[in-house]
Amino acid sequence: MAVPSVLPLLFGFLAFSVVVFVGSASSSKFTELFQPGWAFDHFLYEGELLKLKLDNYSGAGFSSKSKYMFGKVSIQIKLVEGDSAGTVTAFYMSSDGPNHNEFDFEFLGNTTGEPYLVQTNIYVNGVGNREQRLNLWFDPTKDFHSYTFMWNQRQVVFLVDETPVRVHTNMEKHGLPFPKDQPMGVYSSIWNADDWATQGGRVKTDWSHAPFIASYKGFEIDACECPIAVAADDNAKRCSSSGEKRYWWDEPTLAELNLHQSHQLLWVRANHMVYDYCTDSARFPATPVECQHHRH
């Protein structure tokens, strides 16, 4: 089935991106925004293209040079081709400390011919276990596709090629915490997780197919940059619209999905979701509170 048209979706995220405000960062070069985090010898640079390598010695990972609060972060990734069973390629945002906030895309490799699964997860104040899994409407190993977090004080939206695949809504009115007070770094990595990644760990990594390569390009961060020396409360204030200071992510049109986006999300859930923690009564005999209030 073809994915619904995303053209109406674009205006919501692009119409306001032409307005650049103090504290926002935007770029497309890896070296301007990111730095290698570990296993430097497993990085391959080919012009604007970055490749991370996983072999039976090590994986590799990188992190953003700055931390951010609210905005949009996007990377184009081409996942490991062929037999990728046991491997995980992750793209995520996270703050520091035991009570951290985190938004995850985890791409779970599979045996040749079987579809990749994409696992998303959200941690708020150190509490996670909010996994959802979906397959995609395309082969993510054949070409580059964009994976995006859009984050403001009202919602966190996970997007694949500008199609929303998950929304986490601010439910503070129901007594639930929302990630809005901790600057987050941006990270990506590839590693061996054959104890759980493929069919619950039943299929192990076949190292005869190594090295496993994940390719990256199109690094974009249009978000509020938070200096390390500034207190969290002050960052929250400086990254929020007030008076004449207006940030695009606080525009009313981005407070919730528009009608077209809502239809897209419903389409994704109906046709591509294979696991949702909200319906896992074995893990959660009592339905998690946020699941009772989420419309999607």
GROMACS .gro file of N, CA and C in nm, residues 58-225:
model
  504
   58SER      N    1   3.391  -0.429   1.728
   58SER     CA    2   3.325  -0.312   1.785
   58SER      C    3   3.215  -0.260   1.694
   59GLY      N    4   3.123  -0.184   1.755
   59GLY     CA    5   3.031  -0.101   1.680
   59GLY      C    6   3.088   0.040   1.677
   60ALA      N    7   3.002   0.140   1.663
   60ALA     CA    8   3.047   0.278   1.660
   60ALA      C    9   2.929   0.369   1.691
   61GLY      N   10   2.961   0.492   1.736
   61GLY     CA   11   2.854   0.586   1.766
   61GLY      C   12   2.903   0.729   1.764
   62PHE      N   13   2.808   0.822   1.747
   62PHE     CA   14   2.843   0.964   1.749
   62PHE      C   15   2.740   1.041   1.829
   63SER      N   16   2.776   1.164   1.866
   63SER     CA   17   2.687   1.249   1.946
   63SER      C   18   2.695   1.392   1.897
   64SER      N   19   2.591   1.469   1.927
   64SER     CA   20   2.591   1.610   1.890
   64SER      C   21   2.687   1.686   1.980
   65LYS      N   22   2.743   1.796   1.928
   65LYS     CA   23   2.834   1.878   2.006
   65LYS      C   24   2.760   1.961   2.110
   66SER      N   25   2.632   1.988   2.084
   66SER     CA   26   2.550   2.068   2.174
   66SER      C   27   2.428   1.989   2.220
   67LYS      N   28   2.359   2.045   2.320
   67LYS     CA   29   2.231   1.991   2.363
   67LYS      C   30   2.122   2.091   2.328
   68TYR      N   31   2.000   2.041   2.315
   68TYR     CA   32   1.891   2.122   2.262
   68TYR      C   33   1.763   2.100   2.343
   69MET      N   34   1.677   2.199   2.336
   69MET     CA   35   1.545   2.189   2.399
   69MET      C   36   1.442   2.248   2.303
   70PHE      N   37   1.359   2.161   2.248
   70PHE     CA   38   1.253   2.195   2.152
   70PHE      C   39   1.311   2.223   2.012
   71GLY      N   40   1.233   2.183   1.912
   71GLY     CA   41   1.274   2.202   1.774
   71GLY      C   42   1.259   2.075   1.694
   72LYS      N   43   1.341   2.064   1.590
   72LYS     CA   44   1.331   1.952   1.498
   72LYS      C   45   1.470   1.899   1.469
   73VAL      N   46   1.486   1.767   1.480
   73VAL     CA   47   1.613   1.700   1.453
   73VAL      C   48   1.586   1.590   1.352
   74SER      N   49   1.665   1.586   1.245
   74SER     CA   50   1.639   1.489   1.139
   74SER      C   51   1.771   1.437   1.082
   75ILE      N   52   1.775   1.308   1.051
   75ILE     CA   53   1.889   1.246   0.985
   75ILE      C   54   1.836   1.150   0.879
   76GLN      N   55   1.905   1.147   0.765
   76GLN     CA   56   1.873   1.049   0.661
   76GLN      C   57   1.966   0.929   0.679
   77ILE      N   58   1.907   0.810   0.685
   77ILE     CA   59   1.983   0.688   0.712
   77ILE      C   60   1.949   0.582   0.607
   78LYS      N   61   2.051   0.511   0.562
   78LYS     CA   62   2.032   0.388   0.484
   78LYS      C   63   2.083   0.274   0.570
   79LEU      N   64   1.995   0.182   0.604
   79LEU     CA   65   2.027   0.078   0.702
   79LEU      C   66   2.108  -0.036   0.641
   80VAL      N   67   2.161  -0.121   0.728
   80VAL     CA   68   2.246  -0.233   0.688
   80VAL      C   69   2.172  -0.322   0.588
   81GLU      N   70   2.237  -0.349   0.476
   81GLU     CA   71   2.176  -0.433   0.373
   81GLU      C   72   2.200  -0.581   0.402
   82GLY      N   73   2.119  -0.665   0.335
   82GLY     CA   74   2.139  -0.809   0.343
   82GLY      C   75   2.104  -0.865   0.480
   83ASP      N   76   2.180  -0.963   0.524
   83ASP     CA   77   2.155  -1.029   0.652
   83ASP      C   78   2.204  -0.938   0.764
   84SER      N   79   2.111  -0.870   0.830
   84SER     CA   80   2.146  -0.777   0.938
   84SER      C   81   2.099  -0.828   1.073
   85ALA      N   82   2.063  -0.955   1.080
   85ALA     CA   83   2.010  -1.012   1.204
   85ALA      C   84   2.107  -0.989   1.319
   86GLY      N   85   2.052  -0.950   1.434
   86GLY     CA   86   2.131  -0.928   1.553
   86GLY      C   87   2.183  -0.787   1.569
   87THR      N   88   2.179  -0.709   1.462
   87THR     CA   89   2.232  -0.573   1.469
   87THR      C   90   2.122  -0.474   1.503
   88VAL      N   91   2.161  -0.366   1.568
   88VAL     CA   92   2.070  -0.255   1.596
   88VAL      C   93   2.139  -0.125   1.555
   89THR      N   94   2.068  -0.045   1.477
   89THR     CA   95   2.111   0.091   1.447
   89THR      C   96   2.014   0.184   1.519
   90ALA      N   97   2.067   0.274   1.599
   90ALA     CA   98   1.981   0.360   1.681
   90ALA      C   99   2.004   0.506   1.646
   91PHE      N  100   1.896   0.582   1.648
   91PHE     CA  101   1.899   0.727   1.636
   91PHE      C  102   1.811   0.779   1.749
   92TYR      N  103   1.869   0.861   1.838
   92TYR     CA  104   1.791   0.899   1.955
   92TYR      C  105   1.837   1.032   2.012
   93MET      N  106   1.752   1.088   2.096
   93MET     CA  107   1.784   1.206   2.174
   93MET      C  108   1.776   1.169   2.321
   94SER      N  109   1.866   1.225   2.401
   94SER     CA  110   1.865   1.190   2.543
   94SER      C  111   1.929   1.301   2.625
   95SER      N  112   1.875   1.321   2.745
   95SER     CA  113   1.940   1.408   2.843
   95SER      C  114   2.027   1.320   2.932
   96ASP      N  115   2.092   1.380   3.030
   96ASP     CA  116   2.185   1.307   3.116
   96ASP      C  117   2.121   1.271   3.250
   97GLY      N  118   2.181   1.174   3.317
   97GLY     CA  119   2.142   1.142   3.454
   97GLY      C  120   2.038   1.031   3.464
   98PRO      N  121   2.017   0.979   3.586
   98PRO     CA  122   1.924   0.868   3.607
   98PRO      C  123   1.778   0.905   3.580
   99ASN      N  124   1.743   1.032   3.594
   99ASN     CA  125   1.606   1.076   3.565
   99ASN      C  126   1.597   1.141   3.428
  100HIS      N  127   1.666   1.082   3.332
  100HIS     CA  128   1.678   1.143   3.200
  100HIS      C  129   1.551   1.127   3.117
  101ASN      N  130   1.539   1.212   3.017
  101ASN     CA  131   1.437   1.199   2.913
  101ASN      C  132   1.504   1.145   2.787
  102GLU      N  133   1.429   1.071   2.707
  102GLU     CA  134   1.489   1.010   2.589
  102GLU      C  135   1.381   0.978   2.485
  103PHE      N  136   1.414   1.003   2.358
  103PHE     CA  137   1.329   0.964   2.244
  103PHE      C  138   1.413   0.871   2.157
  104ASP      N  139   1.360   0.752   2.124
  104ASP     CA  140   1.438   0.651   2.052
  104ASP      C  141   1.375   0.606   1.921
  105PHE      N  142   1.457   0.599   1.818
  105PHE     CA  143   1.434   0.512   1.702
  105PHE      C  144   1.539   0.401   1.712
  106GLU      N  145   1.497   0.275   1.716
  106GLU     CA  146   1.589   0.163   1.712
  106GLU      C  147   1.549   0.074   1.595
  107PHE      N  148   1.643   0.054   1.502
  107PHE     CA  149   1.617  -0.024   1.382
  107PHE      C  150   1.673  -0.163   1.403
  108LEU      N  151   1.584  -0.261   1.411
  108LEU     CA  152   1.622  -0.397   1.447
  108LEU      C  153   1.645  -0.479   1.321
  109GLY      N  154   1.770  -0.522   1.302
  109GLY     CA  155   1.806  -0.597   1.182
  109GLY      C  156   1.732  -0.730   1.174
  110ASN      N  157   1.740  -0.792   1.054
  110ASN     CA  158   1.671  -0.918   1.034
  110ASN      C  159   1.747  -1.003   0.934
  111THR      N  160   1.701  -1.126   0.920
  111THR     CA  161   1.762  -1.213   0.820
  111THR      C  162   1.725  -1.164   0.681
  112THR      N  163   1.805  -1.200   0.583
  112THR     CA  164   1.784  -1.153   0.446
  112THR      C  165   1.643  -1.182   0.399
  113GLY      N  166   1.578  -1.078   0.347
  113GLY     CA  167   1.443  -1.094   0.294
  113GLY      C  168   1.333  -1.066   0.393
  114GLU      N  169   1.367  -1.062   0.521
  114GLU     CA  170   1.268  -1.030   0.623
  114GLU      C  171   1.272  -0.880   0.652
  115PRO      N  172   1.156  -0.820   0.683
  115PRO     CA  173   1.156  -0.674   0.700
  115PRO      C  174   1.224  -0.628   0.828
  116TYR      N  175   1.289  -0.512   0.820
  116TYR     CA  176   1.338  -0.445   0.940
  116TYR      C  177   1.218  -0.410   1.029
  117LEU      N  178   1.238  -0.415   1.158
  117LEU     CA  179   1.141  -0.360   1.251
  117LEU      C  180   1.198  -0.232   1.309
  118VAL      N  181   1.113  -0.133   1.325
  118VAL     CA  182   1.152  -0.007   1.387
  118VAL      C  183   1.087  -0.001   1.524
  119GLN      N  184   1.168   0.006   1.628
  119GLN     CA  185   1.117   0.018   1.764
  119GLN      C  186   1.134   0.162   1.810
  120THR      N  187   1.026   0.222   1.857
  120THR     CA  188   1.034   0.355   1.918
  120THR      C  189   1.010   0.341   2.067
  121ASN      N  190   1.068   0.433   2.142
  121ASN     CA  191   1.051   0.431   2.286
  121ASN      C  192   1.065   0.573   2.339
  122ILE      N  193   1.006   0.598   2.453
  122ILE     CA  194   1.014   0.729   2.518
  122ILE      C  195   1.042   0.708   2.666
  123TYR      N  196   1.141   0.779   2.717
  123TYR     CA  197   1.167   0.783   2.861
  123TYR      C  198   1.132   0.922   2.912
  124VAL      N  199   1.063   0.927   3.023
  124VAL     CA  200   1.033   1.055   3.089
  124VAL      C  201   1.073   1.040   3.235
  125ASN      N  202   1.164   1.126   3.280
  125ASN     CA  203   1.217   1.121   3.417
  125ASN      C  204   1.271   0.983   3.451
  126GLY      N  205   1.340   0.922   3.354
  126GLY     CA  206   1.406   0.795   3.376
  126GLY      C  207   1.319   0.672   3.360
  127VAL      N  208   1.191   0.691   3.330
  127VAL     CA  209   1.097   0.579   3.317
  127VAL      C  210   1.068   0.555   3.169
  128GLY      N  211   1.098   0.433   3.121
  128GLY     CA  212   1.076   0.398   2.981
  128GLY      C  213   0.968   0.292   2.968
  129ASN      N  214   1.003   0.179   2.904
  129ASN     CA  215   0.908   0.069   2.883
  129ASN      C  216   0.784   0.115   2.806
  130ARG      N  217   0.806   0.205   2.710
  130ARG     CA  218   0.694   0.253   2.627
  130ARG      C  219   0.719   0.214   2.480
  131GLU      N  220   0.756   0.089   2.459
  131GLU     CA  221   0.795   0.048   2.324
  131GLU      C  222   0.675   0.032   2.230
  132GLN      N  223   0.696   0.076   2.108
  132GLN     CA  224   0.609   0.042   1.997
  132GLN      C  225   0.699  -0.009   1.884
  133ARG      N  226   0.647  -0.105   1.807
  133ARG     CA  227   0.724  -0.157   1.693
  133ARG      C  228   0.638  -0.152   1.568
  134LEU      N  229   0.703  -0.118   1.458
  134LEU     CA  230   0.633  -0.117   1.331
  134LEU      C  231   0.727  -0.162   1.220
  135ASN      N  232   0.668  -0.215   1.114
  135ASN     CA  233   0.746  -0.234   0.993
  135ASN      C  234   0.720  -0.114   0.902
  136LEU      N  235   0.798  -0.101   0.799
  136LEU     CA  236   0.791   0.019   0.715
  136LEU      C  237   0.727  -0.013   0.580
  137TRP      N  238   0.683   0.091   0.512
  137TRP     CA  239   0.617   0.076   0.383
  137TRP      C  240   0.717   0.083   0.268
  138PHE      N  241   0.846   0.066   0.301
  138PHE     CA  242   0.953   0.065   0.202
  138PHE      C  243   1.067  -0.018   0.258
  139ASP      N  244   1.165  -0.050   0.175
  139ASP     CA  245   1.284  -0.121   0.219
  139ASP      C  246   1.387  -0.019   0.263
  140PRO      N  247   1.415  -0.006   0.394
  140PRO     CA  248   1.504   0.099   0.443
  140PRO      C  249   1.652   0.073   0.414
  141THR      N  250   1.682  -0.041   0.351
  141THR     CA  251   1.821  -0.072   0.319
  141THR      C  252   1.858  -0.033   0.176
  142LYS      N  253   1.760   0.003   0.094
  142LYS     CA  254   1.786   0.029  -0.048
  142LYS      C  255   1.815   0.174  -0.078
  143ASP      N  256   1.771   0.265   0.009
  143ASP     CA  257   1.791   0.407  -0.016
  143ASP      C  258   1.787   0.480   0.118
  144PHE      N  259   1.818   0.609   0.112
  144PHE     CA  260   1.812   0.691   0.232
  144PHE      C  261   1.669   0.736   0.259
  145HIS      N  262   1.632   0.737   0.386
  145HIS     CA  263   1.502   0.787   0.429
  145HIS      C  264   1.525   0.873   0.553
  146SER      N  265   1.438   0.972   0.570
  146SER     CA  266   1.457   1.066   0.682
  146SER      C  267   1.381   1.018   0.805
  147TYR      N  268   1.447   1.033   0.919
  147TYR     CA  269   1.390   0.998   1.049
  147TYR      C  270   1.402   1.122   1.137
  148THR      N  271   1.291   1.161   1.198
  148THR     CA  272   1.282   1.295   1.257
  148THR      C  273   1.213   1.292   1.393
  149PHE      N  274   1.264   1.377   1.484
  149PHE     CA  275   1.194   1.411   1.607
  149PHE      C  276   1.151   1.557   1.597
  150MET      N  277   1.024   1.586   1.622
  150MET     CA  278   0.976   1.723   1.634
  150MET      C  279   0.921   1.738   1.776
  151TRP      N  280   0.975   1.835   1.849
  151TRP     CA  281   0.952   1.841   1.994
  151TRP      C  282   0.917   1.983   2.034
  152ASN      N  283   0.804   1.999   2.101
  152ASN     CA  284   0.771   2.127   2.162
  152ASN      C  285   0.705   2.101   2.298
  153GLN      N  286   0.647   2.203   2.358
  153GLN     CA  287   0.591   2.185   2.492
  153GLN      C  288   0.457   2.112   2.492
  154ARG      N  289   0.403   2.089   2.374
  154ARG     CA  290   0.271   2.024   2.364
  154ARG      C  291   0.278   1.879   2.321
  155GLN      N  292   0.383   1.844   2.243
  155GLN     CA  293   0.388   1.708   2.191
  155GLN      C  294   0.529   1.674   2.142
  156VAL      N  295   0.556   1.543   2.135
  156VAL     CA  296   0.675   1.490   2.069
  156VAL      C  297   0.624   1.406   1.953
  157VAL      N  298   0.673   1.435   1.832
  157VAL     CA  299   0.627   1.363   1.713
  157VAL      C  300   0.746   1.291   1.650
  158PHE      N  301   0.731   1.161   1.628
  158PHE     CA  302   0.829   1.081   1.554
  158PHE      C  303   0.780   1.074   1.410
  159LEU      N  304   0.868   1.106   1.315
  159LEU     CA  305   0.829   1.105   1.174
  159LEU      C  306   0.926   1.021   1.091
  160VAL      N  307   0.871   0.953   0.992
  160VAL     CA  308   0.951   0.881   0.893
  160VAL      C  309   0.914   0.938   0.757
  161ASP      N  310   1.011   0.997   0.688
  161ASP     CA  311   0.983   1.066   0.562
  161ASP      C  312   0.866   1.163   0.578
  162GLU      N  313   0.865   1.237   0.687
  162GLU     CA  314   0.765   1.339   0.720
  162GLU      C  315   0.626   1.281   0.750
  163THR      N  316   0.616   1.150   0.762
  163THR     CA  317   0.490   1.086   0.802
  163THR      C  318   0.495   1.056   0.951
  164PRO      N  319   0.402   1.106   1.031
  164PRO     CA  320   0.406   1.077   1.175
  164PRO      C  321   0.379   0.929   1.201
  165VAL      N  322   0.465   0.868   1.282
  165VAL     CA  323   0.447   0.728   1.318
  165VAL      C  324   0.421   0.711   1.468
  166ARG      N  325   0.442   0.819   1.543
  166ARG     CA  326   0.414   0.814   1.687
  166ARG      C  327   0.403   0.956   1.740
  167VAL      N  328   0.311   0.975   1.834
  167VAL     CA  329   0.294   1.104   1.900
  167VAL      C  330   0.286   1.082   2.050
  168HIS      N  331   0.362   1.161   2.124
  168HIS     CA  332   0.352   1.160   2.270
  168HIS      C  333   0.303   1.298   2.312
  169THR      N  334   0.182   1.303   2.365
  169THR     CA  335   0.115   1.430   2.395
  169THR      C  336   0.140   1.472   2.539
  170ASN      N  337   0.150   1.601   2.561
  170ASN     CA  338   0.163   1.654   2.696
  170ASN      C  339   0.033   1.628   2.773
  171MET      N  340   0.043   1.550   2.879
  171MET     CA  341  -0.073   1.518   2.962
  171MET      C  342  -0.053   1.560   3.106
  172GLU      N  343   0.016   1.671   3.123
  172GLU     CA  344   0.039   1.720   3.259
  172GLU      C  345  -0.093   1.748   3.331
  173LYS      N  346  -0.197   1.782   3.257
  173LYS     CA  347  -0.327   1.806   3.321
  173LYS      C  348  -0.384   1.679   3.383
  174HIS      N  349  -0.332   1.564   3.341
  174HIS     CA  350  -0.373   1.437   3.400
  174HIS      C  351  -0.271   1.389   3.504
  175GLY      N  352  -0.177   1.475   3.539
  175GLY     CA  353  -0.079   1.441   3.640
  175GLY      C  354   0.042   1.364   3.589
  176LEU      N  355   0.059   1.359   3.456
  176LEU     CA  356   0.171   1.285   3.398
  176LEU      C  357   0.284   1.380   3.361
  177PRO      N  358   0.408   1.345   3.392
  177PRO     CA  359   0.520   1.433   3.356
  177PRO      C  360   0.542   1.434   3.205
  178PHE      N  361   0.595   1.546   3.157
  178PHE     CA  362   0.623   1.561   3.014
  178PHE      C  363   0.767   1.611   2.999
  179PRO      N  364   0.841   1.562   2.900
  179PRO     CA  365   0.981   1.603   2.885
  179PRO      C  366   0.994   1.744   2.831
  180LYS      N  367   1.006   1.840   2.919
  180LYS     CA  368   1.013   1.980   2.874
  180LYS      C  369   1.113   2.063   2.954
  181ASP      N  370   1.195   1.999   3.037
  181ASP     CA  371   1.283   2.077   3.123
  181ASP      C  372   1.428   2.029   3.123
  182GLN      N  373   1.463   1.938   3.030
  182GLN     CA  374   1.600   1.888   3.025
  182GLN      C  375   1.654   1.898   2.882
  183PRO      N  376   1.763   1.973   2.860
  183PRO     CA  377   1.824   1.975   2.727
  183PRO      C  378   1.871   1.834   2.689
  184MET      N  379   1.860   1.802   2.560
  184MET     CA  380   1.891   1.667   2.515
  184MET      C  381   1.996   1.671   2.405
  185GLY      N  382   2.089   1.577   2.412
  185GLY     CA  383   2.183   1.557   2.304
  185GLY      C  384   2.122   1.468   2.197
  186VAL      N  385   2.186   1.466   2.080
  186VAL     CA  386   2.141   1.384   1.968
  186VAL      C  387   2.248   1.278   1.943
  187TYR      N  388   2.206   1.154   1.926
  187TYR     CA  389   2.301   1.043   1.918
  187TYR      C  390   2.260   0.944   1.809
  188SER      N  391   2.360   0.870   1.761
  188SER     CA  392   2.332   0.753   1.678
  188SER      C  393   2.444   0.653   1.696
  189SER      N  394   2.410   0.526   1.680
  189SER     CA  395   2.510   0.421   1.699
  189SER      C  396   2.465   0.293   1.631
  190ILE      N  397   2.560   0.205   1.608
  190ILE     CA  398   2.531   0.071   1.559
  190ILE      C  399   2.604  -0.027   1.649
  191TRP      N  400   2.535  -0.132   1.690
  191TRP     CA  401   2.598  -0.228   1.781
  191TRP      C  402   2.533  -0.365   1.767
  192ASN      N  403   2.597  -0.465   1.828
  192ASN     CA  404   2.546  -0.601   1.827
  192ASN      C  405   2.452  -0.620   1.944
  193ALA      N  406   2.328  -0.660   1.915
  193ALA     CA  407   2.229  -0.685   2.021
  193ALA      C  408   2.156  -0.816   1.994
  194ASP      N  409   2.234  -0.918   1.958
  194ASP     CA  410   2.167  -1.042   1.918
  194ASP      C  411   2.108  -1.120   2.035
  195ASP      N  412   2.122  -1.066   2.156
  195ASP     CA  413   2.055  -1.130   2.269
  195ASP      C  414   1.907  -1.096   2.273
  196TRP      N  415   1.863  -0.995   2.192
  196TRP     CA  416   1.720  -0.960   2.195
  196TRP      C  417   1.666  -0.902   2.063
  197ALA      N  418   1.752  -0.854   1.975
  197ALA     CA  419   1.706  -0.769   1.865
  197ALA      C  420   1.623  -0.842   1.760
  198THR      N  421   1.660  -0.963   1.725
  198THR     CA  422   1.595  -1.033   1.614
  198THR      C  423   1.520  -1.155   1.666
  199GLN      N  424   1.388  -1.152   1.649
  199GLN     CA  425   1.301  -1.260   1.695
  199GLN      C  426   1.329  -1.295   1.842
  200GLY      N  427   1.340  -1.188   1.922
  200GLY     CA  428   1.359  -1.206   2.065
  200GLY      C  429   1.491  -1.268   2.103
  201GLY      N  430   1.589  -1.259   2.013
  201GLY     CA  431   1.721  -1.314   2.042
  201GLY      C  432   1.742  -1.454   1.988
  202ARG      N  433   1.641  -1.511   1.920
  202ARG     CA  434   1.656  -1.647   1.867
  202ARG      C  435   1.750  -1.652   1.747
  203VAL      N  436   1.757  -1.542   1.672
  203VAL     CA  437   1.846  -1.537   1.556
  203VAL      C  438   1.969  -1.453   1.591
  204LYS      N  439   2.086  -1.514   1.583
  204LYS     CA  440   2.209  -1.449   1.624
  204LYS      C  441   2.279  -1.381   1.505
  205THR      N  442   2.373  -1.294   1.537
  205THR     CA  443   2.450  -1.225   1.435
  205THR      C  444   2.542  -1.323   1.363
  206ASP      N  445   2.539  -1.319   1.230
  206ASP     CA  446   2.628  -1.402   1.149
  206ASP      C  447   2.748  -1.316   1.110
  207TRP      N  448   2.858  -1.334   1.182
  207TRP     CA  449   2.974  -1.247   1.162
  207TRP      C  450   3.043  -1.271   1.029
  208SER      N  451   3.007  -1.378   0.959
  208SER     CA  452   3.065  -1.398   0.826
  208SER      C  453   3.017  -1.292   0.728
  209HIS      N  454   2.909  -1.219   0.764
  209HIS     CA  455   2.856  -1.112   0.679
  209HIS      C  456   2.911  -0.975   0.719
  210ALA      N  457   2.993  -0.970   0.823
  210ALA     CA  458   3.051  -0.842   0.866
  210ALA      C  459   3.155  -0.794   0.763
  211PRO      N  460   3.183  -0.664   0.757
  211PRO     CA  461   3.126  -0.560   0.843
  211PRO      C  462   2.985  -0.520   0.801
  212PHE      N  463   2.905  -0.483   0.900
  212PHE     CA  464   2.771  -0.431   0.876
  212PHE      C  465   2.781  -0.278   0.871
  213ILE      N  466   2.723  -0.219   0.768
  213ILE     CA  467   2.741  -0.076   0.744
  213ILE      C  468   2.607  -0.003   0.747
  214ALA      N  469   2.598   0.101   0.829
  214ALA     CA  470   2.485   0.194   0.826
  214ALA      C  471   2.536   0.327   0.770
  215SER      N  472   2.463   0.384   0.674
  215SER     CA  473   2.507   0.506   0.606
  215SER      C  474   2.418   0.624   0.644
  216TYR      N  475   2.480   0.742   0.655
  216TYR     CA  476   2.410   0.863   0.701
  216TYR      C  477   2.440   0.981   0.610
  217LYS      N  478   2.341   1.069   0.599
  217LYS     CA  479   2.361   1.199   0.535
  217LYS      C  480   2.246   1.290   0.580
  218GLY      N  481   2.246   1.414   0.533
  218GLY     CA  482   2.135   1.505   0.562
  218GLY      C  483   2.114   1.531   0.710
  219PHE      N  484   2.220   1.572   0.778
  219PHE     CA  485   2.211   1.600   0.922
  219PHE      C  486   2.149   1.738   0.942
  220GLU      N  487   2.034   1.743   1.006
  220GLU     CA  488   1.965   1.871   1.024
  220GLU      C  489   1.918   1.887   1.168
  221ILE      N  490   1.954   1.999   1.226
  221ILE     CA  491   1.906   2.034   1.359
  221ILE      C  492   1.856   2.178   1.354
  222ASP      N  493   1.727   2.197   1.373
  222ASP     CA  494   1.668   2.331   1.381
  222ASP      C  495   1.599   2.338   1.516
  223ALA      N  496   1.677   2.374   1.616
  223ALA     CA  497   1.631   2.361   1.754
  223ALA      C  498   1.699   2.465   1.841
  224CYS      N  499   1.652   2.475   1.965
  224CYS     CA  500   1.707   2.573   2.058
  224CYS      C  501   1.830   2.515   2.126
  225GLU      N  502   1.945   2.574   2.099
  225GLU     CA  503   2.072   2.527   2.153
  225GLU      C  504   2.086   2.574   2.297
   0.00000   0.00000   0.00000
